[in-house]
XYZ file of C-alpha atoms in Angstrom:
430
model
C -74.145 -79.987 -80.918
C -72.414 -80.891 -83.771
C -69.657 -79.164 -83.170
C -69.422 -80.556 -79.966
C -69.347 -84.001 -81.093
C -66.897 -82.927 -83.898
C -64.532 -81.687 -81.309
C -64.919 -84.982 -78.926
C -64.068 -87.207 -81.797
C -60.726 -85.312 -81.978
C -59.744 -86.296 -78.449
C -58.530 -90.003 -78.437
C -59.829 -90.748 -75.310
C -63.395 -89.382 -75.528
C -63.512 -91.010 -79.206
C -62.805 -94.370 -77.450
C -65.778 -93.534 -75.160
C -68.075 -92.405 -77.943
C -67.135 -95.921 -80.020
C -67.651 -97.833 -76.868
C -71.310 -96.068 -76.225
C -72.073 -96.815 -80.003
C -70.970 -100.580 -79.461
C -73.032 -101.235 -76.690
C -76.199 -99.640 -78.684
C -75.590 -101.796 -81.573
C -75.565 -104.446 -79.118
C -78.895 -103.583 -77.718
C -80.668 -102.929 -81.307
C -79.465 -106.723 -81.904
C -80.847 -107.940 -78.981
C -84.301 -106.349 -80.331
C -84.430 -107.970 -83.319
C -84.324 -111.725 -81.706
C -87.682 -112.908 -80.497
C -88.222 -115.111 -77.293
C -88.839 -118.852 -78.632
C -92.549 -120.163 -78.309
C -94.218 -117.166 -79.440
C -96.282 -116.700 -82.638
C -94.853 -112.904 -83.663
C -97.406 -112.457 -86.569
C -100.185 -113.080 -84.185
C -98.720 -110.706 -81.657
C -98.299 -107.847 -83.859
C -101.763 -107.806 -85.065
C -102.498 -108.041 -81.432
C -100.550 -104.748 -80.704
C -102.086 -102.715 -83.434
C -105.615 -102.569 -81.382
C -103.296 -101.343 -78.081
C -101.539 -98.276 -79.182
C -103.667 -95.993 -76.729
C -102.951 -98.600 -73.708
C -100.413 -98.663 -71.161
C -98.791 -101.556 -73.405
C -98.590 -99.087 -76.406
C -96.791 -97.044 -74.248
C -94.420 -99.602 -72.967
C -93.719 -100.616 -76.964
C -92.793 -96.944 -77.707
C -90.438 -97.148 -74.822
C -88.847 -100.208 -75.985
C -88.364 -99.153 -79.557
C -91.284 -101.723 -81.059
C -89.445 -104.815 -79.178
C -92.397 -104.995 -76.590
C -94.598 -105.803 -79.525
C -92.559 -108.122 -81.341
C -91.780 -110.080 -77.632
C -87.898 -109.817 -78.335
C -85.328 -111.050 -75.561
C -85.096 -106.951 -74.774
C -88.794 -106.535 -75.022
C -89.133 -105.020 -71.529
C -86.247 -102.573 -72.466
C -85.454 -100.518 -69.232
C -88.994 -100.155 -67.762
C -88.013 -102.622 -64.968
C -85.095 -100.359 -64.157
C -86.873 -97.047 -64.478
C -89.766 -98.648 -62.019
C -87.247 -99.956 -59.683
C -85.665 -96.204 -59.384
C -88.744 -94.523 -59.079
C -90.022 -96.989 -56.428
C -86.509 -97.155 -54.508
C -86.864 -93.135 -54.882
C -90.165 -92.958 -52.965
C -89.147 -95.595 -50.120
C -86.448 -93.356 -49.317
C -88.502 -90.315 -48.696
C -90.812 -92.602 -46.876
C -88.794 -94.932 -44.894
C -86.527 -93.156 -42.397
C -83.804 -96.226 -42.438
C -82.983 -95.890 -46.348
C -83.351 -91.777 -46.018
C -80.194 -91.944 -43.553
C -78.485 -94.403 -45.685
C -78.783 -92.238 -48.618
C -78.209 -89.153 -46.734
C -75.363 -90.203 -43.943
C -73.557 -93.095 -45.349
C -72.323 -90.983 -48.614
C -70.742 -93.096 -51.166
C -71.308 -96.289 -49.164
C -74.813 -95.729 -48.551
C -75.220 -94.972 -52.522
C -73.672 -98.017 -53.732
C -76.282 -99.541 -50.944
C -79.231 -98.067 -52.866
C -78.082 -98.853 -56.399
C -77.564 -102.502 -54.984
C -80.922 -102.478 -53.975
C -82.265 -101.073 -57.222
C -80.663 -103.744 -58.846
C -82.349 -106.708 -57.320
C -85.708 -104.703 -57.326
C -85.247 -104.399 -61.259
C -84.861 -108.309 -61.365
C -87.844 -108.437 -59.269
C -90.010 -106.273 -61.385
C -88.812 -108.194 -64.571
C -89.731 -111.281 -63.274
C -93.368 -109.938 -62.651
C -93.468 -108.064 -65.943
C -92.092 -111.315 -67.563
C -94.800 -113.493 -66.046
C -97.588 -110.716 -67.139
C -96.511 -110.364 -70.357
C -96.399 -114.493 -70.761
C -99.762 -114.692 -69.307
C -101.093 -112.150 -71.651
C -99.840 -114.022 -74.742
C -101.141 -117.733 -73.312
C -104.554 -115.854 -72.652
C -104.998 -114.603 -76.044
C -103.594 -117.890 -77.884
C -100.447 -115.883 -79.159
C -97.787 -119.029 -77.937
C -97.629 -121.805 -80.259
C -100.286 -124.159 -79.616
C -97.936 -127.182 -78.806
C -96.500 -125.153 -76.012
C -99.182 -123.020 -74.680
C -99.746 -124.930 -71.420
C -96.036 -126.138 -71.201
C -94.265 -125.352 -67.831
C -91.082 -125.459 -69.890
C -92.646 -122.581 -71.963
C -93.254 -120.476 -69.360
C -90.299 -120.730 -67.861
C -88.086 -120.101 -70.772
C -90.089 -117.320 -71.645
C -89.961 -115.196 -68.386
C -86.594 -115.968 -67.675
C -85.596 -114.945 -71.056
C -87.359 -111.554 -70.630
C -86.185 -111.100 -67.093
C -82.428 -111.759 -68.112
C -82.903 -109.258 -70.928
C -83.763 -106.369 -68.806
C -81.184 -107.343 -66.418
C -78.572 -107.475 -69.456
C -79.851 -103.670 -70.619
C -79.509 -102.604 -66.797
C -75.692 -104.133 -67.114
C -75.001 -102.211 -70.682
C -76.780 -98.962 -69.225
C -74.135 -99.057 -66.120
C -71.398 -100.283 -68.675
C -71.883 -96.653 -70.585
C -71.767 -94.701 -67.404
C -68.861 -96.122 -66.373
C -66.792 -96.684 -69.471
C -68.744 -94.456 -72.393
C -69.745 -90.951 -72.235
C -71.856 -91.387 -69.193
C -76.108 -91.340 -68.511
C -76.212 -95.179 -70.220
C -79.778 -95.877 -68.988
C -81.089 -92.252 -70.461
C -78.668 -93.148 -73.821
C -80.306 -96.527 -74.119
C -83.962 -95.417 -73.820
C -82.696 -92.605 -76.324
C -81.872 -95.308 -78.552
C -84.886 -96.929 -78.291
C -87.363 -93.912 -79.478
C -84.881 -92.945 -82.181
C -84.831 -96.037 -83.547
C -88.638 -95.538 -85.060
C -87.401 -92.276 -86.940
C -86.154 -94.009 -89.916
C -89.403 -95.995 -90.302
C -91.604 -92.558 -89.980
C -89.331 -90.938 -92.495
C -89.540 -93.874 -95.259
C -93.559 -93.857 -94.226
C -93.808 -89.843 -94.692
C -91.964 -90.412 -98.103
C -94.293 -93.158 -99.584
C -97.350 -91.291 -98.462
C -96.117 -88.283 -100.296
C -95.213 -89.665 -103.225
C -98.399 -91.795 -103.595
C -100.785 -88.716 -102.870
C -102.056 -90.224 -99.666
C -100.366 -86.912 -97.882
C -100.098 -83.854 -99.268
C -96.397 -82.252 -99.253
C -97.368 -78.969 -97.266
C -99.178 -81.142 -94.298
C -95.980 -83.005 -94.018
C -93.994 -79.872 -94.443
C -96.313 -78.324 -91.210
C -96.015 -81.412 -89.306
C -92.109 -81.118 -89.457
C -91.985 -77.409 -88.796
C -94.359 -78.376 -85.460
C -91.947 -80.762 -84.471
C -89.148 -78.491 -84.640
C -90.931 -75.934 -82.747
C -91.602 -78.169 -79.895
C -88.103 -79.185 -79.716
C -87.115 -75.509 -79.550
C -89.768 -75.071 -76.269
C -88.416 -77.835 -74.933
C -84.602 -76.777 -75.041
C -85.771 -73.231 -73.837
C -87.638 -74.326 -70.740
C -85.139 -77.075 -70.061
C -82.280 -74.370 -69.319
C -84.948 -71.975 -67.795
C -84.627 -71.266 -64.051
C -85.606 -68.981 -61.359
C -82.290 -67.596 -59.531
C -82.707 -66.413 -55.988
C -80.174 -64.177 -54.923
C -78.338 -65.325 -51.531
C -76.160 -63.129 -49.396
C -73.644 -64.577 -46.650
C -72.602 -62.476 -43.676
C -69.252 -61.975 -42.642
C -68.076 -63.990 -40.122
C -64.397 -63.539 -38.298
C -62.785 -66.583 -37.148
C -59.405 -65.771 -35.661
C -57.581 -62.954 -37.751
C -59.444 -64.088 -41.287
C -62.821 -63.012 -42.348
C -64.857 -65.553 -44.054
C -68.338 -64.760 -46.157
C -69.590 -61.649 -47.402
C -69.898 -62.988 -50.995
C -73.325 -62.890 -52.590
C -74.457 -65.943 -54.739
C -77.772 -67.164 -55.962
C -80.125 -70.069 -55.574
C -81.234 -71.701 -59.195
C -84.309 -73.142 -59.204
C -85.388 -75.229 -62.195
C -88.593 -74.436 -63.958
C -88.991 -78.166 -65.054
C -87.926 -79.566 -62.085
C -89.311 -83.057 -62.194
C -88.301 -83.884 -65.671
C -90.809 -86.091 -67.783
C -91.545 -88.267 -64.780
C -95.178 -86.224 -64.501
C -95.994 -86.903 -68.104
C -95.109 -90.862 -67.600
C -97.189 -91.429 -64.597
C -99.875 -89.125 -65.893
C -99.735 -91.344 -68.988
C -99.612 -94.382 -67.427
C -102.809 -93.711 -65.244
C -105.112 -92.253 -67.832
C -104.275 -95.010 -70.023
C -105.177 -97.561 -67.142
C -109.052 -97.816 -68.339
C -108.378 -98.424 -71.806
C -105.938 -101.280 -70.758
C -108.438 -102.752 -68.363
C -111.105 -102.741 -71.471
C -108.549 -104.337 -73.670
C -108.628 -107.175 -71.446
C -112.625 -107.626 -71.177
C -114.026 -108.007 -74.395
C -117.618 -106.769 -73.482
C -116.119 -103.397 -72.196
C -114.250 -102.743 -75.472
C -117.323 -101.006 -77.373
C -118.627 -99.239 -73.970
C -120.153 -95.767 -74.191
C -117.352 -94.720 -71.299
C -114.966 -96.121 -73.322
C -115.718 -94.447 -76.711
C -116.535 -91.113 -74.823
C -114.420 -90.803 -71.871
C -111.206 -92.650 -71.961
C -110.437 -93.078 -75.764
C -107.533 -90.944 -76.354
C -108.970 -89.067 -79.172
C -111.983 -87.621 -76.883
C -111.660 -84.149 -74.768
C -112.504 -85.768 -71.271
C -109.312 -87.696 -72.130
C -107.349 -84.981 -73.012
C -108.437 -82.790 -69.863
C -108.063 -85.817 -67.287
C -104.489 -86.110 -68.795
C -103.479 -82.375 -68.475
C -104.933 -82.452 -64.695
C -102.894 -85.704 -63.594
C -99.847 -84.212 -65.418
C -100.009 -80.805 -63.135
C -100.823 -82.962 -60.254
C -97.817 -85.176 -60.427
C -95.759 -82.009 -61.379
C -96.419 -80.534 -57.902
C -96.180 -83.982 -56.300
C -92.286 -84.573 -57.514
C -91.522 -81.039 -57.032
C -92.390 -81.333 -53.560
C -90.162 -84.483 -53.526
C -87.176 -82.822 -54.874
C -87.060 -79.256 -53.222
C -87.711 -79.186 -49.658
C -88.135 -75.170 -48.708
C -87.814 -76.139 -44.928
C -84.899 -77.786 -45.408
C -82.733 -75.194 -47.556
C -83.892 -72.600 -45.495
C -82.119 -74.353 -42.457
C -79.061 -75.303 -44.673
C -78.999 -71.393 -45.573
C -79.066 -70.215 -41.821
C -76.550 -72.623 -40.737
C -73.907 -71.553 -43.321
C -74.977 -67.508 -42.545
C -76.617 -67.274 -45.479
C -80.092 -65.226 -46.153
C -82.128 -63.821 -48.888
C -82.162 -60.256 -49.058
C -85.629 -58.744 -47.341
C -86.311 -61.771 -45.961
C -85.622 -63.351 -42.338
C -83.956 -66.596 -42.030
C -86.043 -69.374 -40.991
C -89.710 -69.399 -41.913
C -90.059 -66.361 -43.515
C -87.566 -67.690 -46.024
C -89.155 -71.061 -46.266
C -92.586 -69.183 -47.000
C -90.885 -67.330 -49.731
C -89.014 -70.552 -51.267
C -92.558 -72.356 -50.820
C -94.399 -69.241 -52.624
C -91.738 -69.457 -55.845
C -91.812 -73.196 -55.942
C -95.242 -72.979 -56.458
C -95.262 -70.109 -59.129
C -92.606 -72.050 -61.246
C -93.792 -75.568 -60.860
C -97.463 -74.195 -62.224
C -95.349 -72.877 -65.276
C -93.321 -76.014 -65.715
C -96.991 -78.049 -65.433
C -98.560 -76.254 -68.050
C -95.428 -76.625 -70.177
C -95.468 -80.233 -69.799
C -99.151 -80.436 -70.269
C -98.977 -78.378 -73.674
C -96.198 -80.545 -74.892
C -98.153 -83.767 -74.016
C -101.328 -83.144 -75.310
C -100.333 -81.012 -78.665
C -99.906 -84.246 -80.591
C -103.087 -85.780 -79.292
C -105.409 -82.825 -80.154
C -103.467 -82.826 -83.512
C -104.402 -86.567 -84.045
C -107.925 -85.920 -83.060
C -108.606 -83.435 -85.897
C -106.257 -84.994 -88.588
C -104.663 -88.105 -89.793
C -101.744 -86.629 -90.579
C -99.579 -88.109 -87.486
C -100.541 -91.471 -88.695
C -99.607 -90.962 -92.315
C -96.269 -89.549 -91.325
C -95.458 -92.018 -88.795
C -94.657 -89.377 -86.357
C -97.291 -90.394 -83.928
C -94.697 -90.090 -81.016
C -96.563 -88.118 -77.678
C -94.543 -85.356 -75.580
C -93.139 -88.134 -73.513
C -90.606 -89.429 -76.223
C -90.144 -85.783 -77.567
C -89.071 -84.575 -73.980
C -86.909 -87.792 -73.256
C -85.094 -87.367 -76.746
C -84.527 -83.513 -76.658
C -83.388 -84.208 -72.675
C -81.244 -86.889 -73.321
C -79.638 -85.159 -76.038
C -79.046 -82.008 -74.119
C -77.548 -83.841 -71.055
C -75.074 -85.574 -73.370
C -73.704 -82.701 -75.230
C -73.287 -80.953 -71.552
C -71.009 -84.304 -70.465
C -68.997 -84.225 -73.406
C -68.438 -80.340 -73.039
C -67.568 -80.804 -69.241
C -65.123 -84.047 -70.217
C -63.632 -81.498 -73.059
C -63.326 -78.634 -70.552
C -61.503 -81.095 -68.120
C -59.102 -82.272 -70.671
C -58.293 -78.811 -72.003
C -57.501 -77.050 -68.839
C -53.809 -76.491 -68.311
C -54.191 -74.600 -64.525
C -52.027 -71.970 -63.535
C -48.336 -73.905 -63.509
C -48.543 -74.249 -67.446
């Protein structure tokens, strides 16, 4: 990875793209340090200290801590991610959107992107209003402006505008930077918490609150999880495909052999995000109802340090992994495309036998990928249940964050390598 970055830096065009990307990230981080007006940030920080195990705690991690500080970029990239997921699901459910994305080519993709942008602004308004009501109901707004309609308008529009600006920043990185802008901004948000984690670990080791060997074990465990993520991210099942020969005039087409790659982790990090949001929903509801906060079901079932929560979380990850793999890979459609192009899987007849075989393979690799996601997600929780080392090292980052960071890093390196390959390829005329 470091070698790729060093080689990319030597190319002037790529160097400009890297510097542009770093400039956008710097502006993003500066925006995360500017709070919205009329908010008591000290009381807000104390309030969020008790919400780490809720959906709001997940949002705070994804925003790099900006959500708990009510900055102008507090909503971070979450409205855009939610809008993208909703539009993706609606594209499958609504035939008009499906035809637009499939049949209209580049114009259809531009229309879908435009709908996603408008949806981002709408979701930003809803989330901004919900965040304002949360602060107002818990007396987190300066008392002189707590009931002012002007304060509500300013706070809500500031949150919404911040989410729209972040969406624009991601698009600028995609167009003029090194690409994959939205993921890079999310990467920067999560990684921004690492310096504080390192400082916390050093201070606890120096004061004796944390043993040096415990910190070393946590570091080695994190490295092992990263290696596992890198290994599984590149893992795929390659199904051999044979194309029959066709005679067109005096020429013979086809006859070659190729393969159909099926990634083990086809759905990425989405199953963990949805599973964590749903599993943390009861704790979020209880956080707003004072008489439920200390109830038996909250302490023994929905608290993140209990085994029932871990089991529910793990099963939800498996469910959403199968759900998203079904959306992203359609065995019947792939089988029909192979038959139309004269391709077949050796040992299986075209049509229904091929689709059944693909469905069987999909179920097997999805199960393996779902178990892998579940292990990565629940291991940090189990460690926290038996030890407070995670809090003392400041490395209480869940599996969602680890997979996002590693995945974005791998995608960025691949994008740089592809751009360097295009610039170094001379062609047959040279």
